[in-house]
């Protein structure tokens, strides 16, 4: 019987793999522009990392984690998001003691959630995220949004909708939770079992309920904006004014509370639909958080962070549908064509020499007909063919054919570097190996 991939997971192959890699490269380049550095933490963490930091009341932690006992009887979890593990790592290695603050890191890798698979929703998916940790500043909050927008802009997204809101400080949220409990209490009996649980754990989570009648009820619930302390409100306006100064367009969405428990102050999401109208859900979500470092025994005086994570599958799907990934296949510089069995060893060596010059080369490993080799060169998206016959090899020469213009010249192997450099210098994109 055939064995297929696990439900909700997917293989990334061929052009798709190049598209994903392109997105990763753009994301990394943008993060580096802002002085962020790469961080690679384990996919596997102690379950407590997420129950403590990501939040007991969130659906992600309550229902969606891949948690199991390992052979030593420890409860381990495949990370359902990147933030908690990143903070665990920064605290464990005391990075705040030996580095300037804020610590600024980015990451790119798989995360796991046991959700119902549907458009834009997987059980294993890739998140590209950043965290700026150790300093409490609206500048950093605004910068996180700006980094996300610059990444999306570089990737070619248009018509983005940026939603921002403030969840305020602890006092604001305490007051708001009380108001939510007062609002929902008379309806509690008619609400879903999850909401009855959320009522106790964190009534904010009642606002992300997916049950239609509960959504309806949530529409008239009080807004956090009416419960912000003066200070939280001032801070929110400061963040918005920084966005205004940089020309980032956004809308304030008082209903945006995000699905994870750790947020305070500014939270944000970016939404987009493809040109065909397909809605893959939020492209990214993030926000500010206080108190997570001390969850892991870190320093209370620097207990702040802000970050976001993008769903890379969602980015890919929209870019692909909108034809924005057409140019990501770098193709091949040279397809080497041995004319006959006896020049195969020479070609094998020549290919190595040319790769040493920085050009990408493929070749067949057995004798093929000319027509078959030209087909392969075309499928590999090759720019040039180098045709190698035994007589020419004896004279130290090869035939060099531009596969676009069909122009063909003979070239001395001895001076191949100069010839290739000038030929590739002439092609439209120029030589991309510099
Ligand atoms: P999140 O909103 O839970 O935030 O996830 C971030 C993004 O991951 C979403 O906006 C979406 O694009 C993508 N995503 C979520 N679930 C799925 C799924 N099942 N399939 C495909 N894509 C999905 C976080 O995870 C926070 N750690 C972000 C953050 C970083 N906040 C502060 N720092």
GROMACS .gro file of C-alpha atoms and ligand atoms in nm:
model
  467
    1UNK     CA    1   0.000   0.000   0.000
    2UNK     CA    2   0.122   0.347  -0.080
    3UNK     CA    3   0.209   0.569   0.215
    4UNK     CA    4   0.115   0.935   0.180
    5UNK     CA    5   0.201   1.246   0.375
    6UNK     CA    6   0.022   1.315   0.704
    7UNK     CA    7  -0.308   1.503   0.682
    8UNK     CA    8  -0.254   1.878   0.703
    9UNK     CA    9   0.114   1.855   0.603
   10UNK     CA   10   0.248   1.920   0.254
   11UNK     CA   11   0.557   1.858   0.043
   12UNK     CA   12   0.729   2.154  -0.114
   13UNK     CA   13   0.880   2.058  -0.448
   14UNK     CA   14   1.034   2.207  -0.762
   15UNK     CA   15   0.923   2.562  -0.847
   16UNK     CA   16   0.727   2.574  -0.524
   17UNK     CA   17   1.046   2.504  -0.325
   18UNK     CA   18   1.217   2.788  -0.512
   19UNK     CA   19   0.926   3.016  -0.429
   20UNK     CA   20   0.950   2.934  -0.060
   21UNK     CA   21   1.323   2.988  -0.065
   22UNK     CA   22   1.277   3.322  -0.238
   23UNK     CA   23   1.032   3.433   0.031
   24UNK     CA   24   1.279   3.323   0.298
   25UNK     CA   25   1.562   3.515   0.131
   26UNK     CA   26   1.359   3.835   0.101
   27UNK     CA   27   1.247   3.806   0.462
   28UNK     CA   28   1.604   3.753   0.585
   29UNK     CA   29   1.739   4.040   0.378
   30UNK     CA   30   1.476   4.276   0.518
   31UNK     CA   31   1.540   4.165   0.878
   32UNK     CA   32   1.914   4.219   0.827
   33UNK     CA   33   1.838   4.572   0.702
   34UNK     CA   34   1.699   4.647   1.048
   35UNK     CA   35   1.988   4.486   1.235
   36UNK     CA   36   1.803   4.169   1.330
   37UNK     CA   37   2.006   3.847   1.355
   38UNK     CA   38   1.908   3.486   1.287
   39UNK     CA   39   1.791   3.258   1.566
   40UNK     CA   40   1.737   2.884   1.532
   41UNK     CA   41   1.573   2.717   1.828
   42UNK     CA   42   1.458   2.353   1.856
   43UNK     CA   43   1.123   2.250   1.718
   44UNK     CA   44   1.082   2.029   2.023
   45UNK     CA   45   1.035   2.201   2.360
   46UNK     CA   46   0.916   2.106   2.706
   47UNK     CA   47   0.538   2.141   2.700
   48UNK     CA   48   0.562   2.390   2.985
   49UNK     CA   49   0.731   2.643   2.754
   50UNK     CA   50   0.397   2.690   2.581
   51UNK     CA   51   0.154   2.634   2.869
   52UNK     CA   52   0.339   2.902   3.066
   53UNK     CA   53   0.420   3.156   2.802
   54UNK     CA   54   0.183   3.113   2.510
   55UNK     CA   55  -0.115   3.098   2.741
   56UNK     CA   56  -0.335   2.835   2.893
   57UNK     CA   57  -0.654   2.998   2.770
   58UNK     CA   58  -0.563   3.008   2.401
   59UNK     CA   59  -0.705   2.750   2.160
   60UNK     CA   60  -0.351   2.692   2.039
   61UNK     CA   61  -0.243   2.561   2.379
   62UNK     CA   62  -0.571   2.407   2.495
   63UNK     CA   63  -0.659   2.215   2.182
   64UNK     CA   64  -0.405   2.235   1.906
   65UNK     CA   65  -0.068   2.124   2.039
   66UNK     CA   66   0.114   1.812   1.926
   67UNK     CA   67   0.209   1.695   2.274
   68UNK     CA   68   0.346   1.353   2.364
   69UNK     CA   69   0.552   1.170   2.624
   70UNK     CA   70   0.899   1.077   2.503
   71UNK     CA   71   1.063   0.747   2.597
   72UNK     CA   72   1.189   0.906   2.918
   73UNK     CA   73   0.835   1.002   3.018
   74UNK     CA   74   0.883   1.378   2.961
   75UNK     CA   75   0.598   1.579   2.817
   76UNK     CA   76   0.728   1.739   2.498
   77UNK     CA   77   0.552   1.953   2.238
   78UNK     CA   78   0.622   2.035   1.874
   79UNK     CA   79   0.627   2.415   1.884
   80UNK     CA   80   0.291   2.568   1.785
   81UNK     CA   81   0.454   2.913   1.745
   82UNK     CA   82   0.797   3.071   1.769
   83UNK     CA   83   0.779   3.335   2.041
   84UNK     CA   84   0.781   3.123   2.358
   85UNK     CA   85   1.077   2.913   2.243
   86UNK     CA   86   1.271   3.224   2.139
   87UNK     CA   87   1.223   3.382   2.482
   88UNK     CA   88   1.307   3.055   2.657
   89UNK     CA   89   1.631   3.053   2.458
   90UNK     CA   90   1.724   3.417   2.524
   91UNK     CA   91   1.668   3.371   2.899
   92UNK     CA   92   1.844   3.032   2.918
   93UNK     CA   93   2.156   3.175   2.754
   94UNK     CA   94   2.135   3.502   2.951
   95UNK     CA   95   2.177   3.693   2.626
   96UNK     CA   96   2.048   4.011   2.785
   97UNK     CA   97   2.348   4.013   3.022
   98UNK     CA   98   2.611   4.020   2.748
   99UNK     CA   99   2.440   4.203   2.462
  100UNK     CA  100   2.301   4.549   2.405
  101UNK     CA  101   1.925   4.572   2.434
  102UNK     CA  102   1.697   4.524   2.261
  103UNK     CA  103   1.788   4.175   2.148
  104UNK     CA  104   1.666   4.156   1.789
  105UNK     CA  105   1.620   3.817   1.626
  106UNK     CA  106   1.443   3.663   1.330
  107UNK     CA  107   1.353   3.303   1.258
  108UNK     CA  108   1.207   3.091   0.980
  109UNK     CA  109   1.087   2.737   1.031
  110UNK     CA  110   0.805   2.487   1.077
  111UNK     CA  111   0.540   2.506   1.348
  112UNK     CA  112   0.262   2.259   1.427
  113UNK     CA  113  -0.102   2.304   1.517
  114UNK     CA  114  -0.370   2.040   1.525
  115UNK     CA  115  -0.631   2.243   1.338
  116UNK     CA  116  -0.888   2.143   1.081
  117UNK     CA  117  -0.706   2.166   0.747
  118UNK     CA  118  -0.867   2.409   0.500
  119UNK     CA  119  -0.767   2.685   0.259
  120UNK     CA  120  -0.455   2.847   0.406
  121UNK     CA  121  -0.464   2.628   0.715
  122UNK     CA  122  -0.219   2.344   0.771
  123UNK     CA  123  -0.110   2.126   1.060
  124UNK     CA  124   0.254   2.176   0.978
  125UNK     CA  125   0.326   2.519   0.835
  126UNK     CA  126   0.616   2.761   0.818
  127UNK     CA  127   0.641   3.080   1.016
  128UNK     CA  128   0.880   3.365   0.940
  129UNK     CA  129   0.900   3.581   1.249
  130UNK     CA  130   1.092   3.839   1.449
  131UNK     CA  131   1.123   3.923   1.817
  132UNK     CA  132   1.272   4.240   1.968
  133UNK     CA  133   1.324   4.182   2.336
  134UNK     CA  134   1.435   4.366   2.648
  135UNK     CA  135   1.319   4.721   2.586
  136UNK     CA  136   0.976   4.875   2.624
  137UNK     CA  137   0.936   5.117   2.336
  138UNK     CA  138   0.665   5.223   2.094
  139UNK     CA  139   0.949   5.272   1.844
  140UNK     CA  140   1.014   4.898   1.849
  141UNK     CA  141   0.644   4.822   1.824
  142UNK     CA  142   0.616   5.046   1.519
  143UNK     CA  143   0.935   4.903   1.372
  144UNK     CA  144   0.794   4.549   1.388
  145UNK     CA  145   0.500   4.660   1.174
  146UNK     CA  146   0.732   4.843   0.936
  147UNK     CA  147   0.952   4.533   0.892
  148UNK     CA  148   0.647   4.324   0.811
  149UNK     CA  149   0.525   4.582   0.558
  150UNK     CA  150   0.863   4.621   0.392
  151UNK     CA  151   0.887   4.244   0.351
  152UNK     CA  152   0.542   4.226   0.194
  153UNK     CA  153   0.623   4.525  -0.026
  154UNK     CA  154   0.948   4.367  -0.153
  155UNK     CA  155   0.757   4.049  -0.227
  156UNK     CA  156   0.517   4.245  -0.445
  157UNK     CA  157   0.202   4.252  -0.233
  158UNK     CA  158  -0.050   4.526  -0.298
  159UNK     CA  159  -0.385   4.611  -0.142
  160UNK     CA  160  -0.288   4.509   0.206
  161UNK     CA  161  -0.505   4.577   0.503
  162UNK     CA  162  -0.314   4.653   0.823
  163UNK     CA  163  -0.523   4.627   1.138
  164UNK     CA  164  -0.393   4.758   1.468
  165UNK     CA  165  -0.536   4.778   1.815
  166UNK     CA  166  -0.416   4.827   2.169
  167UNK     CA  167  -0.482   4.580   2.448
  168UNK     CA  168  -0.336   4.830   2.693
  169UNK     CA  169  -0.144   4.756   3.010
  170UNK     CA  170  -0.232   4.502   3.281
  171UNK     CA  171  -0.473   4.742   3.452
  172UNK     CA  172  -0.654   4.816   3.124
  173UNK     CA  173  -0.694   4.447   3.049
  174UNK     CA  174  -0.810   4.365   3.403
  175UNK     CA  175  -1.079   4.630   3.376
  176UNK     CA  176  -1.174   4.508   3.031
  177UNK     CA  177  -1.193   4.143   3.140
  178UNK     CA  178  -1.431   4.244   3.416
  179UNK     CA  179  -1.644   4.433   3.168
  180UNK     CA  180  -1.648   4.132   2.935
  181UNK     CA  181  -1.752   3.901   3.219
  182UNK     CA  182  -2.031   4.140   3.312
  183UNK     CA  183  -2.144   4.147   2.951
  184UNK     CA  184  -2.132   3.773   2.886
  185UNK     CA  185  -2.250   3.650   3.227
  186UNK     CA  186  -2.627   3.670   3.155
  187UNK     CA  187  -2.575   3.476   2.827
  188UNK     CA  188  -2.328   3.222   2.954
  189UNK     CA  189  -2.573   2.929   2.971
  190UNK     CA  190  -2.648   2.959   2.600
  191UNK     CA  191  -2.282   2.978   2.497
  192UNK     CA  192  -2.055   2.693   2.386
  193UNK     CA  193  -1.864   2.479   2.635
  194UNK     CA  194  -1.535   2.639   2.524
  195UNK     CA  195  -1.667   2.986   2.598
  196UNK     CA  196  -1.777   2.878   2.945
  197UNK     CA  197  -1.419   2.767   3.001
  198UNK     CA  198  -1.280   3.087   2.843
  199UNK     CA  199  -1.508   3.291   3.073
  200UNK     CA  200  -1.310   3.156   3.366
  201UNK     CA  201  -0.960   3.147   3.213
  202UNK     CA  202  -0.957   3.459   2.997
  203UNK     CA  203  -1.278   3.615   2.868
  204UNK     CA  204  -1.080   3.792   2.592
  205UNK     CA  205  -1.065   3.455   2.420
  206UNK     CA  206  -1.448   3.451   2.400
  207UNK     CA  207  -1.408   3.712   2.127
  208UNK     CA  208  -1.228   3.468   1.896
  209UNK     CA  209  -1.496   3.197   1.929
  210UNK     CA  210  -1.591   3.038   1.595
  211UNK     CA  211  -1.948   2.938   1.693
  212UNK     CA  212  -2.193   3.160   1.494
  213UNK     CA  213  -2.427   3.247   1.784
  214UNK     CA  214  -2.129   3.332   2.004
  215UNK     CA  215  -1.979   3.548   1.728
  216UNK     CA  216  -2.312   3.730   1.710
  217UNK     CA  217  -2.309   3.794   2.085
  218UNK     CA  218  -1.946   3.910   2.068
  219UNK     CA  219  -2.039   4.183   1.820
  220UNK     CA  220  -2.204   4.391   2.089
  221UNK     CA  221  -1.945   4.321   2.355
  222UNK     CA  222  -1.761   4.618   2.505
  223UNK     CA  223  -1.445   4.739   2.327
  224UNK     CA  224  -1.103   4.744   2.487
  225UNK     CA  225  -1.058   5.101   2.365
  226UNK     CA  226  -1.303   5.219   2.632
  227UNK     CA  227  -1.095   5.059   2.906
  228UNK     CA  228  -0.747   5.177   2.816
  229UNK     CA  229  -0.564   5.362   3.091
  230UNK     CA  230  -0.446   5.713   2.998
  231UNK     CA  231  -0.094   5.589   2.976
  232UNK     CA  232  -0.181   5.296   2.748
  233UNK     CA  233  -0.381   5.525   2.526
  234UNK     CA  234  -0.091   5.771   2.501
  235UNK     CA  235   0.143   5.492   2.412
  236UNK     CA  236  -0.092   5.362   2.145
  237UNK     CA  237  -0.116   5.706   1.985
  238UNK     CA  238   0.262   5.737   1.993
  239UNK     CA  239   0.292   5.409   1.800
  240UNK     CA  240   0.031   5.524   1.549
  241UNK     CA  241   0.205   5.859   1.504
  242UNK     CA  242   0.531   5.675   1.424
  243UNK     CA  243   0.347   5.473   1.161
  244UNK     CA  244   0.198   5.794   1.020
  245UNK     CA  245   0.544   5.950   1.002
  246UNK     CA  246   0.668   5.658   0.791
  247UNK     CA  247   0.360   5.661   0.570
  248UNK     CA  248   0.234   5.319   0.679
  249UNK     CA  249  -0.141   5.299   0.628
  250UNK     CA  250  -0.347   5.112   0.884
  251UNK     CA  251  -0.691   5.094   1.033
  252UNK     CA  252  -0.762   5.077   1.403
  253UNK     CA  253  -0.977   4.770   1.464
  254UNK     CA  254  -1.112   4.779   1.819
  255UNK     CA  255  -1.221   4.415   1.785
  256UNK     CA  256  -0.870   4.284   1.718
  257UNK     CA  257  -0.762   4.086   2.027
  258UNK     CA  258  -0.538   3.813   1.869
  259UNK     CA  259  -0.558   3.444   1.960
  260UNK     CA  260  -0.266   3.413   2.202
  261UNK     CA  261  -0.267   3.518   2.566
  262UNK     CA  262   0.061   3.700   2.602
  263UNK     CA  263  -0.018   4.025   2.427
  264UNK     CA  264  -0.044   4.371   2.580
  265UNK     CA  265  -0.028   4.720   2.425
  266UNK     CA  266  -0.020   4.721   2.047
  267UNK     CA  267  -0.136   4.417   1.847
  268UNK     CA  268  -0.162   4.393   1.470
  269UNK     CA  269  -0.253   4.175   1.177
  270UNK     CA  270  -0.211   4.213   0.802
  271UNK     CA  271  -0.473   4.073   0.567
  272UNK     CA  272  -0.480   4.032   0.190
  273UNK     CA  273  -0.687   3.851  -0.065
  274UNK     CA  274  -0.551   3.716  -0.392
  275UNK     CA  275  -0.660   3.875  -0.720
  276UNK     CA  276  -0.913   3.591  -0.764
  277UNK     CA  277  -1.065   3.688  -0.430
  278UNK     CA  278  -0.943   3.382  -0.236
  279UNK     CA  279  -0.905   3.467   0.131
  280UNK     CA  280  -0.626   3.273   0.296
  281UNK     CA  281  -0.671   3.440   0.636
  282UNK     CA  282  -0.426   3.673   0.808
  283UNK     CA  283  -0.087   3.691   0.637
  284UNK     CA  284   0.074   3.772   0.966
  285UNK     CA  285  -0.002   3.859   1.323
  286UNK     CA  286   0.193   4.001   1.610
  287UNK     CA  287   0.216   4.249   1.889
  288UNK     CA  288   0.378   4.359   2.209
  289UNK     CA  289   0.408   4.140   2.517
  290UNK     CA  290   0.517   4.199   2.878
  291UNK     CA  291   0.602   3.941   3.139
  292UNK     CA  292   0.724   3.652   2.925
  293UNK     CA  293   1.090   3.668   3.028
  294UNK     CA  294   1.000   3.626   3.393
  295UNK     CA  295   0.785   3.324   3.300
  296UNK     CA  296   1.122   3.161   3.229
  297UNK     CA  297   1.305   3.310   3.527
  298UNK     CA  298   1.437   3.608   3.333
  299UNK     CA  299   1.497   3.962   3.450
  300UNK     CA  300   1.175   4.143   3.541
  301UNK     CA  301   1.322   4.486   3.472
  302UNK     CA  302   1.358   4.414   3.101
  303UNK     CA  303   1.050   4.198   3.063
  304UNK     CA  304   0.920   4.328   2.730
  305UNK     CA  305   0.910   4.217   2.374
  306UNK     CA  306   0.740   4.271   2.042
  307UNK     CA  307   0.729   4.062   1.729
  308UNK     CA  308   0.524   3.903   1.458
  309UNK     CA  309   0.505   3.585   1.256
  310UNK     CA  310   0.401   3.546   0.894
  311UNK     CA  311   0.237   3.235   0.758
  312UNK     CA  312   0.467   3.147   0.470
  313UNK     CA  313   0.214   2.913   0.300
  314UNK     CA  314  -0.032   3.200   0.286
  315UNK     CA  315   0.229   3.437   0.142
  316UNK     CA  316   0.323   3.176  -0.114
  317UNK     CA  317  -0.034   3.097  -0.222
  318UNK     CA  318  -0.122   3.458  -0.292
  319UNK     CA  319   0.207   3.542  -0.466
  320UNK     CA  320   0.178   3.229  -0.677
  321UNK     CA  321  -0.185   3.296  -0.772
  322UNK     CA  322  -0.101   3.653  -0.865
  323UNK     CA  323   0.193   3.542  -1.083
  324UNK     CA  324   0.452   3.718  -0.867
  325UNK     CA  325   0.683   3.418  -0.849
  326UNK     CA  326   0.742   3.368  -1.222
  327UNK     CA  327   1.101   3.490  -1.213
  328UNK     CA  328   1.225   3.294  -0.913
  329UNK     CA  329   1.374   3.002  -1.106
  330UNK     CA  330   1.737   3.109  -1.156
  331UNK     CA  331   1.768   2.855  -1.439
  332UNK     CA  332   2.103   2.714  -1.536
  333UNK     CA  333   2.401   2.898  -1.684
  334UNK     CA  334   2.534   2.612  -1.890
  335UNK     CA  335   2.419   2.274  -2.010
  336UNK     CA  336   2.720   2.069  -2.116
  337UNK     CA  337   2.667   1.835  -2.413
  338UNK     CA  338   2.907   1.546  -2.468
  339UNK     CA  339   2.903   1.421  -2.827
  340UNK     CA  340   2.953   1.050  -2.762
  341UNK     CA  341   3.058   0.812  -2.492
  342UNK     CA  342   3.431   0.882  -2.515
  343UNK     CA  343   3.408   1.249  -2.417
  344UNK     CA  344   3.198   1.182  -2.104
  345UNK     CA  345   3.508   1.181  -1.877
  346UNK     CA  346   3.637   1.505  -2.034
  347UNK     CA  347   3.298   1.667  -1.986
  348UNK     CA  348   3.281   1.551  -1.626
  349UNK     CA  349   3.612   1.731  -1.563
  350UNK     CA  350   3.529   2.036  -1.772
  351UNK     CA  351   3.201   2.081  -1.580
  352UNK     CA  352   3.401   2.094  -1.256
  353UNK     CA  353   3.635   2.356  -1.402
  354UNK     CA  354   3.347   2.575  -1.514
  355UNK     CA  355   3.172   2.545  -1.177
  356UNK     CA  356   3.500   2.661  -1.027
  357UNK     CA  357   3.456   2.982  -1.228
  358UNK     CA  358   3.120   3.035  -1.059
  359UNK     CA  359   2.884   2.924  -1.335
  360UNK     CA  360   2.608   2.668  -1.274
  361UNK     CA  361   2.649   2.359  -1.490
  362UNK     CA  362   2.450   2.042  -1.554
  363UNK     CA  363   2.536   1.758  -1.788
  364UNK     CA  364   2.411   1.409  -1.874
  365UNK     CA  365   2.584   1.113  -1.713
  366UNK     CA  366   2.535   0.884  -2.009
  367UNK     CA  367   2.544   0.918  -2.388
  368UNK     CA  368   2.236   1.103  -2.520
  369UNK     CA  369   2.120   1.209  -2.865
  370UNK     CA  370   2.168   1.577  -2.954
  371UNK     CA  371   1.793   1.642  -2.961
  372UNK     CA  372   1.746   1.489  -2.617
  373UNK     CA  373   2.023   1.708  -2.476
  374UNK     CA  374   1.869   2.024  -2.619
  375UNK     CA  375   1.535   1.925  -2.463
  376UNK     CA  376   1.705   1.880  -2.127
  377UNK     CA  377   1.882   2.214  -2.161
  378UNK     CA  378   1.550   2.380  -2.233
  379UNK     CA  379   1.375   2.214  -1.940
  380UNK     CA  380   1.663   2.320  -1.713
  381UNK     CA  381   1.614   2.675  -1.838
  382UNK     CA  382   1.979   2.689  -1.949
  383UNK     CA  383   2.123   3.004  -2.103
  384UNK     CA  384   2.412   2.845  -2.292
  385UNK     CA  385   2.507   2.503  -2.423
  386UNK     CA  386   2.867   2.393  -2.442
  387UNK     CA  387   2.901   2.120  -2.701
  388UNK     CA  388   3.200   1.895  -2.664
  389UNK     CA  389   3.325   1.657  -2.938
  390UNK     CA  390   3.638   1.441  -2.932
  391UNK     CA  391   3.810   1.616  -3.223
  392UNK     CA  392   3.762   1.954  -3.066
  393UNK     CA  393   3.876   1.836  -2.725
  394UNK     CA  394   4.197   1.726  -2.897
  395UNK     CA  395   4.239   2.086  -3.021
  396UNK     CA  396   4.146   2.234  -2.684
  397UNK     CA  397   3.818   2.379  -2.813
  398UNK     CA  398   3.443   2.362  -2.752
  399UNK     CA  399   3.132   2.501  -2.922
  400UNK     CA  400   2.943   2.760  -2.721
  401UNK     CA  401   2.580   2.819  -2.812
  402UNK     CA  402   2.354   3.094  -2.683
  403UNK     CA  403   2.025   2.907  -2.643
  404UNK     CA  404   1.815   3.220  -2.672
  405UNK     CA  405   1.971   3.374  -2.983
  406UNK     CA  406   2.098   3.038  -3.126
  407UNK     CA  407   2.431   3.208  -3.199
  408UNK     CA  408   2.722   2.965  -3.186
  409UNK     CA  409   3.095   3.025  -3.158
  410UNK     CA  410   3.400   2.811  -3.098
  411UNK     CA  411   3.592   2.887  -2.783
  412UNK     CA  412   3.933   2.786  -2.655
  413UNK     CA  413   3.913   2.590  -2.332
  414UNK     CA  414   4.222   2.774  -2.209
  415UNK     CA  415   4.047   3.112  -2.228
  416UNK     CA  416   3.698   2.990  -2.142
  417UNK     CA  417   3.678   3.212  -1.836
  418UNK     CA  418   3.726   3.533  -2.038
  419UNK     CA  419   3.482   3.413  -2.302
  420UNK     CA  420   3.213   3.319  -2.049
  421UNK     CA  421   3.261   3.636  -1.847
  422UNK     CA  422   3.212   3.852  -2.154
  423UNK     CA  423   2.916   3.647  -2.284
  424UNK     CA  424   2.737   3.647  -1.950
  425UNK     CA  425   2.819   4.014  -1.907
  426UNK     CA  426   2.624   4.081  -2.227
  427UNK     CA  427   2.313   3.884  -2.132
  428UNK     CA  428   2.028   4.090  -2.000
  429UNK     CA  429   2.044   4.005  -1.632
  430UNK     CA  430   2.420   4.015  -1.637
  431UNK     CA  431   2.632   3.773  -1.448
  432UNK     CA  432   2.473   3.694  -1.114
  433UNK     CA  433   2.763   3.518  -0.944
  434UNK     CA  434   2.959   3.823  -0.842
  435LIG     P1  435  -0.035   3.370   1.508
  435LIG     O1  436  -0.128   3.478   1.469
  435LIG     O2  437  -0.088   3.259   1.590
  435LIG     O3  438   0.085   3.442   1.587
  435LIG     O4  439   0.034   3.311   1.379
  435LIG     C1  440   0.100   3.396   1.287
  435LIG     C2  441   0.064   3.362   1.145
  435LIG     O5  442   0.085   3.223   1.118
  435LIG     C3  443  -0.083   3.384   1.108
  435LIG     O6  444  -0.108   3.518   1.080
  435LIG     C4  445  -0.096   3.298   0.984
  435LIG     O7  446  -0.047   3.366   0.870
  435LIG     C5  447  -0.004   3.183   1.014
  435LIG     N1  448  -0.082   3.065   1.058
  435LIG     C6  449  -0.140   3.044   1.176
  435LIG     N2  450  -0.201   2.923   1.180
  435LIG     C7  451  -0.181   2.867   1.057
  435LIG     C8  452  -0.215   2.741   0.998
  435LIG     N3  453  -0.282   2.648   1.064
  435LIG     N4  454  -0.176   2.718   0.869
  435LIG     C9  455  -0.105   2.811   0.801
  435LIG     N5  456  -0.068   2.929   0.853
  435LIG    C10  457  -0.104   2.958   0.980
  435LIG    C11  458   0.193   3.378   1.639
  435LIG     O8  459   0.221   3.262   1.617
  435LIG    C12  460   0.281   3.466   1.724
  435LIG     N6  461   0.392   3.384   1.776
  435LIG    C13  462   0.333   3.586   1.647
  435LIG    C14  463   0.418   3.674   1.730
  435LIG    C15  464   0.550   3.683   1.733
  435LIG     N7  465   0.372   3.760   1.821
  435LIG    C16  466   0.475   3.820   1.880
  435LIG     N8  467   0.583   3.770   1.828
   0.00000   0.00000   0.00000
